[in-house]
């Protein structure tokens, strides 16, 4: 019985570990997307308006 309880506990811990890993992946992905947007949009605007200013 105690062995079964232990394996169940380990399985729950492993599930928790996987869930936290997935959360980290999602958070990192969201952060990278936000960073990409914050970097790329100003660069595109600068290039676009730079071309307008200096034809």
mmCIF file of C-alpha atoms in Angstrom:
data_model
loop_
_atom_site.group_PDB
_atom_site.id
_atom_site.type_symbol
_atom_site.label_atom_id
_atom_site.label_comp_id
_atom_site.label_asym_id
_atom_site.label_seq_id
_atom_site.Cartn_x
_atom_site.Cartn_y
_atom_site.Cartn_z
ATOM 1 C CA UNK A 1 0.000 0.000 0.000
ATOM 2 C CA UNK A 2 2.750 2.419 0.944
ATOM 3 C CA UNK A 3 4.592 1.563 -2.281
ATOM 4 C CA UNK A 4 1.470 2.359 -4.300
ATOM 5 C CA UNK A 5 1.062 5.650 -2.434
ATOM 6 C CA UNK A 6 4.697 6.503 -3.105
ATOM 7 C CA UNK A 7 4.427 5.841 -6.835
ATOM 8 C CA UNK A 8 1.234 7.918 -7.007
ATOM 9 C CA UNK A 9 2.993 10.738 -5.184
ATOM 10 C CA UNK A 10 5.919 10.527 -7.600
ATOM 11 C CA UNK A 11 3.554 10.581 -10.569
ATOM 12 C CA UNK A 12 1.831 13.679 -9.180
ATOM 13 C CA UNK A 13 5.194 15.369 -8.624
ATOM 14 C CA UNK A 14 6.220 14.515 -12.189
ATOM 15 C CA UNK A 15 2.937 15.937 -13.519
ATOM 16 C CA UNK A 16 3.540 19.110 -11.518
ATOM 17 C CA UNK A 17 7.081 19.338 -12.882
ATOM 18 C CA UNK A 18 5.827 18.931 -16.458
ATOM 19 C CA UNK A 19 3.102 21.530 -15.878
ATOM 20 C CA UNK A 20 5.597 24.065 -14.532
ATOM 21 C CA UNK A 21 7.871 23.335 -17.497
ATOM 22 C CA UNK A 22 4.973 23.952 -19.908
ATOM 23 C CA UNK A 23 4.168 27.186 -18.046
ATOM 24 C CA UNK A 24 7.778 28.311 -18.425
ATOM 25 C CA UNK A 25 7.662 27.500 -22.144
ATOM 26 C CA UNK A 26 4.430 29.471 -22.557
ATOM 27 C CA UNK A 27 5.761 32.428 -20.554
ATOM 28 C CA UNK A 28 9.027 32.398 -22.494
ATOM 29 C CA UNK A 29 7.148 32.190 -25.786
ATOM 30 C CA UNK A 30 4.893 35.119 -24.856
ATOM 31 C CA UNK A 31 7.925 37.133 -23.723
ATOM 32 C CA UNK A 32 9.790 36.396 -26.964
ATOM 33 C CA UNK A 33 6.742 37.376 -29.048
ATOM 34 C CA UNK A 34 6.380 40.637 -27.094
ATOM 35 C CA UNK A 35 10.113 41.365 -27.416
ATOM 36 C CA UNK A 36 9.916 40.592 -31.154
ATOM 37 C CA UNK A 37 6.971 43.002 -31.552
ATOM 38 C CA UNK A 38 8.655 45.748 -29.495
ATOM 39 C CA UNK A 39 11.860 45.431 -31.544
ATOM 40 C CA UNK A 40 10.533 44.798 -35.049
ATOM 41 C CA UNK A 41 7.683 47.331 -35.232
ATOM 42 C CA UNK A 42 9.860 50.381 -34.345
ATOM 43 C CA UNK A 43 12.552 49.171 -36.771
ATOM 44 C CA UNK A 44 9.965 48.848 -39.556
ATOM 45 C CA UNK A 45 8.560 52.293 -38.713
ATOM 46 C CA UNK A 46 12.054 53.853 -38.631
ATOM 47 C CA UNK A 47 12.947 52.282 -41.995
ATOM 48 C CA UNK A 48 9.581 53.296 -43.477
ATOM 49 C CA UNK A 49 9.675 56.909 -42.245
ATOM 50 C CA UNK A 50 13.403 57.118 -42.961
ATOM 51 C CA UNK A 51 12.647 56.282 -46.589
ATOM 52 C CA UNK A 52 9.906 58.936 -46.603
ATOM 53 C CA UNK A 53 12.277 61.583 -45.197
ATOM 54 C CA UNK A 54 15.133 60.684 -47.552
ATOM 55 C CA UNK A 55 13.702 59.647 -50.908
#
